[in-house]
Amino acid sequence: MRDSTFDVMKGIGIIAMIIGHSHVPMVIRDFIFAWHMPLFFIVSGYFYKPSQIKEHVKKNFRSLVVPYLVTAILMFLLCLLKNCFHETNIINPLLGIVVASGSKGLPMLGEYYVGAIWFLLALFWCRITYNIINNKIVQPLQGIVILSVAILSTYIATKIYIPTNLLQGFSAMVFFYIGNLFRKRDLFHVQLNWLILVIGILAMIATMTTSEDDYPMSMVRCYYGYYPVNVIASCFCTYFIYRFILYMGENISSKILSLLGRLSMLILCIHIIDLNFDCWYNFNKVFLHLEGGFNKLVSLIWHLTFAILLSVFLAKNKVVRSIFGLK
């Protein structure tokens, strides 16, 4: 039987992602970036099951790379359509599909980026590499190898960028591994106590205050203000969200969040199309002319409702359900 708690976790994570991409106060954005992407890697690692390497590649290519390509190509086609009305740059969006950079802030990439769907390719490399390590390396050494690869990749990624988010996927393996440990040792069901709470809160405060960049932590850039503390903070937030969901029990909000969690990949892809094409900005410019704080609030509502409502509608289509693995 499907455990809806993890769907609710992903629902919370995808809402947090949209909020983090909107015009919100920096402290809220920084808080969200400290845990929202690690949550998805931890949950994915929780459900990892060893399999033959060839079959694992085939399965994950279908479930992750295909949705990435469909979304990226759709964005490029929309750029071509936009170019029909007024001349725009179509080379950068095309290069963005190949480069798959999730951020303009990465060195030497300029405008070659596709946005948050970087996550799909990073998760693909993370799953594939983790499965190879699990199959080829004896159990006592697996954790050492995974941690070594993650730390080394995090360092290298600050110097160079390898297309398709290979290093981002390697860097994220530490969260995937921790998610797998949570399942093996049933850590999500460890009761929350004062020691866990104090350590988690202190790690979160340290994460929020040790940044030398414009984010305290950014997985797409492989940036961590202080790596060990950032990992602890991310894991604590994920654990705390799980415990909070159990405490709240089943209600209407949990059912809605569970639905959003099941649609999270589709919501991600629709959201990034909305974001990359400035749908709200253009709509507001033509019709509403809102400014200031009220504009930011309505913009946030727009981004949430646009991605969620369109996802719920499209999820009824058989082709969409097949592409995004919706059941």
Short mmCIF file of N, CA and C in Angstrom, two decimals, residues 80-189:
data_model
loop_
_atom_site.label_atom_id
_atom_site.label_comp_id
_atom_site.label_asym_id
_atom_site.label_seq_id
_atom_site.Cartn_x
_atom_site.Cartn_y
_atom_site.Cartn_z
N LEU A 80 10.49 29.57 -30.51
CA LEU A 80 10.31 29.75 -31.94
C LEU A 80 9.00 30.48 -32.24
N LEU A 81 7.96 30.12 -31.50
CA LEU A 81 6.67 30.79 -31.68
C LEU A 81 6.77 32.27 -31.29
N LYS A 82 7.44 32.52 -30.19
CA LYS A 82 7.64 33.90 -29.74
C LYS A 82 8.43 34.70 -30.78
N ASN A 83 9.37 34.02 -31.43
CA ASN A 83 10.20 34.67 -32.44
C ASN A 83 9.40 35.08 -33.67
N CYS A 84 8.27 34.44 -33.88
CA CYS A 84 7.42 34.79 -35.02
C CYS A 84 6.79 36.17 -34.85
N PHE A 85 6.60 36.59 -33.61
CA PHE A 85 5.95 37.87 -33.33
C PHE A 85 6.96 39.00 -33.16
N HIS A 86 8.07 38.72 -32.53
CA HIS A 86 9.15 39.69 -32.50
C HIS A 86 10.47 38.95 -32.30
N GLU A 87 11.50 39.45 -32.90
CA GLU A 87 12.77 38.75 -32.96
C GLU A 87 13.35 38.53 -31.55
N THR A 88 13.65 37.28 -31.27
CA THR A 88 14.24 36.92 -29.98
C THR A 88 15.44 36.01 -30.21
N ASN A 89 16.21 35.81 -29.18
CA ASN A 89 17.37 34.92 -29.23
C ASN A 89 16.90 33.48 -29.10
N ILE A 90 17.09 32.69 -30.16
CA ILE A 90 16.68 31.28 -30.10
C ILE A 90 17.87 30.35 -29.98
N ILE A 91 19.10 30.90 -30.11
CA ILE A 91 20.30 30.06 -29.99
C ILE A 91 20.52 29.66 -28.54
N ASN A 92 20.39 30.62 -27.62
CA ASN A 92 20.61 30.32 -26.20
C ASN A 92 19.65 29.26 -25.67
N PRO A 93 18.34 29.33 -25.96
CA PRO A 93 17.44 28.27 -25.51
C PRO A 93 17.80 26.91 -26.07
N LEU A 94 18.27 26.87 -27.34
CA LEU A 94 18.67 25.61 -27.95
C LEU A 94 19.91 25.05 -27.24
N LEU A 95 20.88 25.91 -27.00
CA LEU A 95 22.08 25.48 -26.27
C LEU A 95 21.73 25.07 -24.84
N GLY A 96 20.73 25.74 -24.27
CA GLY A 96 20.32 25.42 -22.91
C GLY A 96 19.85 23.99 -22.76
N ILE A 97 19.20 23.45 -23.79
CA ILE A 97 18.73 22.06 -23.75
C ILE A 97 19.92 21.11 -23.61
N VAL A 98 21.00 21.40 -24.35
CA VAL A 98 22.18 20.54 -24.33
C VAL A 98 22.99 20.75 -23.05
N VAL A 99 23.21 22.01 -22.71
CA VAL A 99 24.00 22.33 -21.52
C VAL A 99 23.26 21.93 -20.25
N ALA A 100 21.94 22.17 -20.24
CA ALA A 100 21.07 21.79 -19.12
C ALA A 100 21.44 22.50 -17.83
N SER A 101 21.96 23.70 -17.95
CA SER A 101 22.29 24.46 -16.75
C SER A 101 21.01 24.97 -16.09
N GLY A 102 20.94 24.81 -14.77
CA GLY A 102 19.76 25.26 -14.06
C GLY A 102 19.84 26.69 -13.57
N SER A 103 20.99 27.34 -13.77
CA SER A 103 21.18 28.67 -13.20
C SER A 103 22.05 29.53 -14.10
N LYS A 104 21.69 30.81 -14.20
CA LYS A 104 22.52 31.76 -14.93
C LYS A 104 23.82 32.03 -14.19
N GLY A 105 23.85 31.71 -12.91
CA GLY A 105 25.00 32.05 -12.09
C GLY A 105 26.18 31.13 -12.24
N LEU A 106 26.05 30.08 -13.05
CA LEU A 106 27.17 29.18 -13.23
C LEU A 106 28.20 29.80 -14.18
N PRO A 107 29.47 29.57 -13.93
CA PRO A 107 30.51 30.26 -14.71
C PRO A 107 30.51 29.89 -16.18
N MET A 108 30.77 30.88 -17.02
CA MET A 108 31.00 30.73 -18.46
C MET A 108 29.78 30.26 -19.24
N LEU A 109 28.58 30.36 -18.66
CA LEU A 109 27.40 29.86 -19.37
C LEU A 109 26.48 30.97 -19.86
N GLY A 110 26.67 32.18 -19.38
CA GLY A 110 25.83 33.27 -19.86
C GLY A 110 24.36 32.98 -19.69
N GLU A 111 23.64 33.00 -20.80
CA GLU A 111 22.19 32.79 -20.77
C GLU A 111 21.79 31.36 -21.14
N TYR A 112 22.75 30.46 -21.22
CA TYR A 112 22.45 29.10 -21.63
C TYR A 112 21.91 28.29 -20.45
N TYR A 113 20.65 28.37 -20.21
CA TYR A 113 20.10 27.64 -19.07
C TYR A 113 18.65 27.22 -19.35
N VAL A 114 18.20 26.21 -18.62
CA VAL A 114 16.83 25.72 -18.77
C VAL A 114 16.02 25.84 -17.49
N GLY A 115 16.67 26.24 -16.39
CA GLY A 115 15.93 26.42 -15.15
C GLY A 115 15.86 25.16 -14.31
N ALA A 116 14.82 25.06 -13.51
CA ALA A 116 14.74 24.06 -12.44
C ALA A 116 14.66 22.62 -12.91
N ILE A 117 14.44 22.39 -14.20
CA ILE A 117 14.41 20.99 -14.65
C ILE A 117 15.82 20.38 -14.68
N TRP A 118 16.84 21.17 -14.29
CA TRP A 118 18.17 20.60 -14.07
C TRP A 118 18.07 19.42 -13.11
N PHE A 119 17.10 19.51 -12.20
CA PHE A 119 16.92 18.49 -11.17
C PHE A 119 16.70 17.11 -11.77
N LEU A 120 15.98 17.02 -12.88
CA LEU A 120 15.65 15.72 -13.47
C LEU A 120 16.91 14.99 -13.95
N LEU A 121 17.81 15.71 -14.60
CA LEU A 121 19.05 15.08 -15.07
C LEU A 121 19.99 14.79 -13.90
N ALA A 122 20.03 15.70 -12.93
CA ALA A 122 20.87 15.46 -11.75
C ALA A 122 20.41 14.20 -11.01
N LEU A 123 19.10 14.04 -10.86
CA LEU A 123 18.57 12.86 -10.18
C LEU A 123 18.85 11.60 -11.00
N PHE A 124 18.81 11.72 -12.32
CA PHE A 124 19.14 10.59 -13.19
C PHE A 124 20.57 10.11 -12.93
N TRP A 125 21.55 11.04 -12.97
CA TRP A 125 22.94 10.65 -12.73
C TRP A 125 23.15 10.15 -11.30
N CYS A 126 22.43 10.75 -10.37
CA CYS A 126 22.54 10.32 -8.97
C CYS A 126 22.08 8.87 -8.80
N ARG A 127 20.92 8.56 -9.36
CA ARG A 127 20.37 7.20 -9.23
C ARG A 127 21.25 6.18 -9.93
N ILE A 128 21.69 6.50 -11.15
CA ILE A 128 22.49 5.56 -11.93
C ILE A 128 23.82 5.27 -11.22
N THR A 129 24.49 6.32 -10.79
CA THR A 129 25.79 6.16 -10.13
C THR A 129 25.66 5.43 -8.80
N TYR A 130 24.62 5.77 -8.05
CA TYR A 130 24.40 5.12 -6.76
C TYR A 130 24.17 3.62 -6.96
N ASN A 131 23.41 3.27 -7.98
CA ASN A 131 23.11 1.86 -8.23
C ASN A 131 24.39 1.11 -8.65
N ILE A 132 25.25 1.75 -9.43
CA ILE A 132 26.52 1.13 -9.82
C ILE A 132 27.38 0.87 -8.58
N ILE A 133 27.48 1.89 -7.73
CA ILE A 133 28.27 1.74 -6.49
C ILE A 133 27.69 0.62 -5.63
N ASN A 134 26.37 0.58 -5.53
CA ASN A 134 25.70 -0.45 -4.72
C ASN A 134 25.97 -1.85 -5.26
N ASN A 135 26.06 -1.97 -6.60
CA ASN A 135 26.25 -3.28 -7.23
C ASN A 135 27.72 -3.71 -7.26
N LYS A 136 28.62 -2.75 -7.34
CA LYS A 136 30.03 -3.08 -7.59
C LYS A 136 30.93 -2.98 -6.36
N ILE A 137 30.50 -2.30 -5.33
CA ILE A 137 31.36 -2.07 -4.16
C ILE A 137 30.76 -2.74 -2.93
N VAL A 138 31.59 -3.36 -2.14
CA VAL A 138 31.11 -4.07 -0.96
C VAL A 138 30.52 -3.09 0.04
N GLN A 139 29.56 -3.58 0.82
CA GLN A 139 28.76 -2.76 1.72
C GLN A 139 29.56 -1.83 2.64
N PRO A 140 30.58 -2.31 3.33
CA PRO A 140 31.27 -1.42 4.28
C PRO A 140 31.91 -0.19 3.62
N LEU A 141 32.26 -0.30 2.33
CA LEU A 141 32.95 0.79 1.65
C LEU A 141 32.01 1.73 0.90
N GLN A 142 30.77 1.34 0.75
CA GLN A 142 29.85 2.12 -0.08
C GLN A 142 29.69 3.55 0.44
N GLY A 143 29.47 3.69 1.73
CA GLY A 143 29.27 5.01 2.30
C GLY A 143 30.48 5.91 2.12
N ILE A 144 31.69 5.33 2.28
CA ILE A 144 32.92 6.10 2.12
C ILE A 144 33.07 6.57 0.67
N VAL A 145 32.80 5.68 -0.27
CA VAL A 145 32.91 6.02 -1.69
C VAL A 145 31.90 7.10 -2.07
N ILE A 146 30.66 6.93 -1.62
CA ILE A 146 29.61 7.90 -1.95
C ILE A 146 29.93 9.28 -1.38
N LEU A 147 30.34 9.32 -0.14
CA LEU A 147 30.68 10.59 0.49
C LEU A 147 31.89 11.23 -0.21
N SER A 148 32.87 10.43 -0.57
CA SER A 148 34.07 10.95 -1.25
C SER A 148 33.70 11.52 -2.61
N VAL A 149 32.87 10.80 -3.37
CA VAL A 149 32.45 11.28 -4.70
C VAL A 149 31.65 12.57 -4.56
N ALA A 150 30.76 12.62 -3.57
CA ALA A 150 29.91 13.80 -3.37
C ALA A 150 30.75 15.03 -3.03
N ILE A 151 31.70 14.88 -2.11
CA ILE A 151 32.53 16.01 -1.69
C ILE A 151 33.44 16.47 -2.83
N LEU A 152 34.07 15.52 -3.51
CA LEU A 152 34.96 15.86 -4.62
C LEU A 152 34.19 16.54 -5.75
N SER A 153 33.01 16.04 -6.08
CA SER A 153 32.20 16.62 -7.14
C SER A 153 31.75 18.02 -6.77
N THR A 154 31.41 18.23 -5.50
CA THR A 154 31.00 19.55 -5.03
C THR A 154 32.13 20.55 -5.22
N TYR A 155 33.36 20.13 -4.93
CA TYR A 155 34.51 21.02 -5.10
C TYR A 155 34.77 21.29 -6.59
N ILE A 156 34.79 20.25 -7.40
CA ILE A 156 35.08 20.41 -8.83
C ILE A 156 34.05 21.31 -9.50
N ALA A 157 32.79 21.17 -9.09
CA ALA A 157 31.71 21.94 -9.71
C ALA A 157 31.83 23.43 -9.46
N THR A 158 32.58 23.82 -8.43
CA THR A 158 32.80 25.26 -8.20
C THR A 158 33.86 25.81 -9.14
N LYS A 159 34.58 24.92 -9.85
CA LYS A 159 35.65 25.35 -10.76
C LYS A 159 35.24 25.23 -12.22
N ILE A 160 34.51 24.16 -12.55
CA ILE A 160 34.10 23.93 -13.94
C ILE A 160 32.64 23.49 -13.97
N TYR A 161 32.04 23.56 -15.15
CA TYR A 161 30.69 23.03 -15.31
C TYR A 161 30.70 21.96 -16.37
N ILE A 162 30.18 20.80 -16.03
CA ILE A 162 30.04 19.71 -16.99
C ILE A 162 28.57 19.64 -17.40
N PRO A 163 28.27 19.72 -18.68
CA PRO A 163 26.87 19.69 -19.14
C PRO A 163 26.12 18.47 -18.63
N THR A 164 24.81 18.61 -18.58
CA THR A 164 23.83 17.59 -18.16
C THR A 164 23.81 17.36 -16.66
N ASN A 165 24.41 18.27 -15.88
CA ASN A 165 24.32 18.21 -14.42
C ASN A 165 24.89 16.93 -13.81
N LEU A 166 25.95 16.45 -14.44
CA LEU A 166 26.61 15.24 -13.94
C LEU A 166 27.17 15.47 -12.53
N LEU A 167 27.89 16.56 -12.34
CA LEU A 167 28.49 16.84 -11.04
C LEU A 167 27.42 17.14 -10.00
N GLN A 168 26.34 17.80 -10.42
CA GLN A 168 25.23 18.07 -9.49
C GLN A 168 24.62 16.76 -8.99
N GLY A 169 24.49 15.80 -9.89
CA GLY A 169 23.98 14.49 -9.50
C GLY A 169 24.90 13.76 -8.55
N PHE A 170 26.22 13.82 -8.84
CA PHE A 170 27.20 13.19 -7.95
C PHE A 170 27.17 13.85 -6.57
N SER A 171 27.12 15.18 -6.57
CA SER A 171 27.11 15.93 -5.32
C SER A 171 25.90 15.57 -4.46
N ALA A 172 24.76 15.32 -5.12
CA ALA A 172 23.52 15.04 -4.40
C ALA A 172 23.44 13.62 -3.86
N MET A 173 24.41 12.76 -4.24
CA MET A 173 24.34 11.37 -3.79
C MET A 173 24.36 11.22 -2.28
N VAL A 174 24.96 12.18 -1.59
CA VAL A 174 25.00 12.09 -0.12
C VAL A 174 23.58 12.12 0.44
N PHE A 175 22.69 12.92 -0.16
CA PHE A 175 21.30 12.98 0.31
C PHE A 175 20.55 11.71 -0.08
N PHE A 176 20.83 11.21 -1.27
CA PHE A 176 20.21 9.96 -1.72
C PHE A 176 20.60 8.82 -0.79
N TYR A 177 21.88 8.78 -0.45
CA TYR A 177 22.40 7.75 0.46
C TYR A 177 21.76 7.85 1.84
N ILE A 178 21.63 9.08 2.34
CA ILE A 178 21.00 9.30 3.64
C ILE A 178 19.54 8.86 3.60
N GLY A 179 18.86 9.14 2.49
CA GLY A 179 17.48 8.69 2.35
C GLY A 179 17.37 7.18 2.42
N ASN A 180 18.33 6.48 1.79
CA ASN A 180 18.35 5.02 1.84
C ASN A 180 18.61 4.52 3.25
N LEU A 181 19.49 5.22 3.99
CA LEU A 181 19.75 4.87 5.39
C LEU A 181 18.51 5.09 6.26
N PHE A 182 17.76 6.14 5.96
CA PHE A 182 16.53 6.40 6.71
C PHE A 182 15.58 5.21 6.59
N ARG A 183 15.53 4.58 5.43
CA ARG A 183 14.65 3.43 5.25
C ARG A 183 15.22 2.19 5.95
N LYS A 184 16.50 1.93 5.73
CA LYS A 184 17.11 0.73 6.30
C LYS A 184 17.06 0.72 7.82
N ARG A 185 17.23 1.90 8.41
CA ARG A 185 17.29 1.98 9.88
C ARG A 185 16.03 2.61 10.49
N ASP A 186 15.04 2.80 9.63
CA ASP A 186 13.74 3.32 10.08
C ASP A 186 13.89 4.62 10.88
N LEU A 187 14.72 5.52 10.37
CA LEU A 187 15.04 6.74 11.12
C LEU A 187 13.90 7.75 11.14
N PHE A 188 13.01 7.70 10.15
CA PHE A 188 11.89 8.63 10.15
C PHE A 188 10.97 8.41 11.35
N HIS A 189 10.99 7.18 11.89
CA HIS A 189 10.11 6.87 13.01
C HIS A 189 10.79 7.02 14.37
#
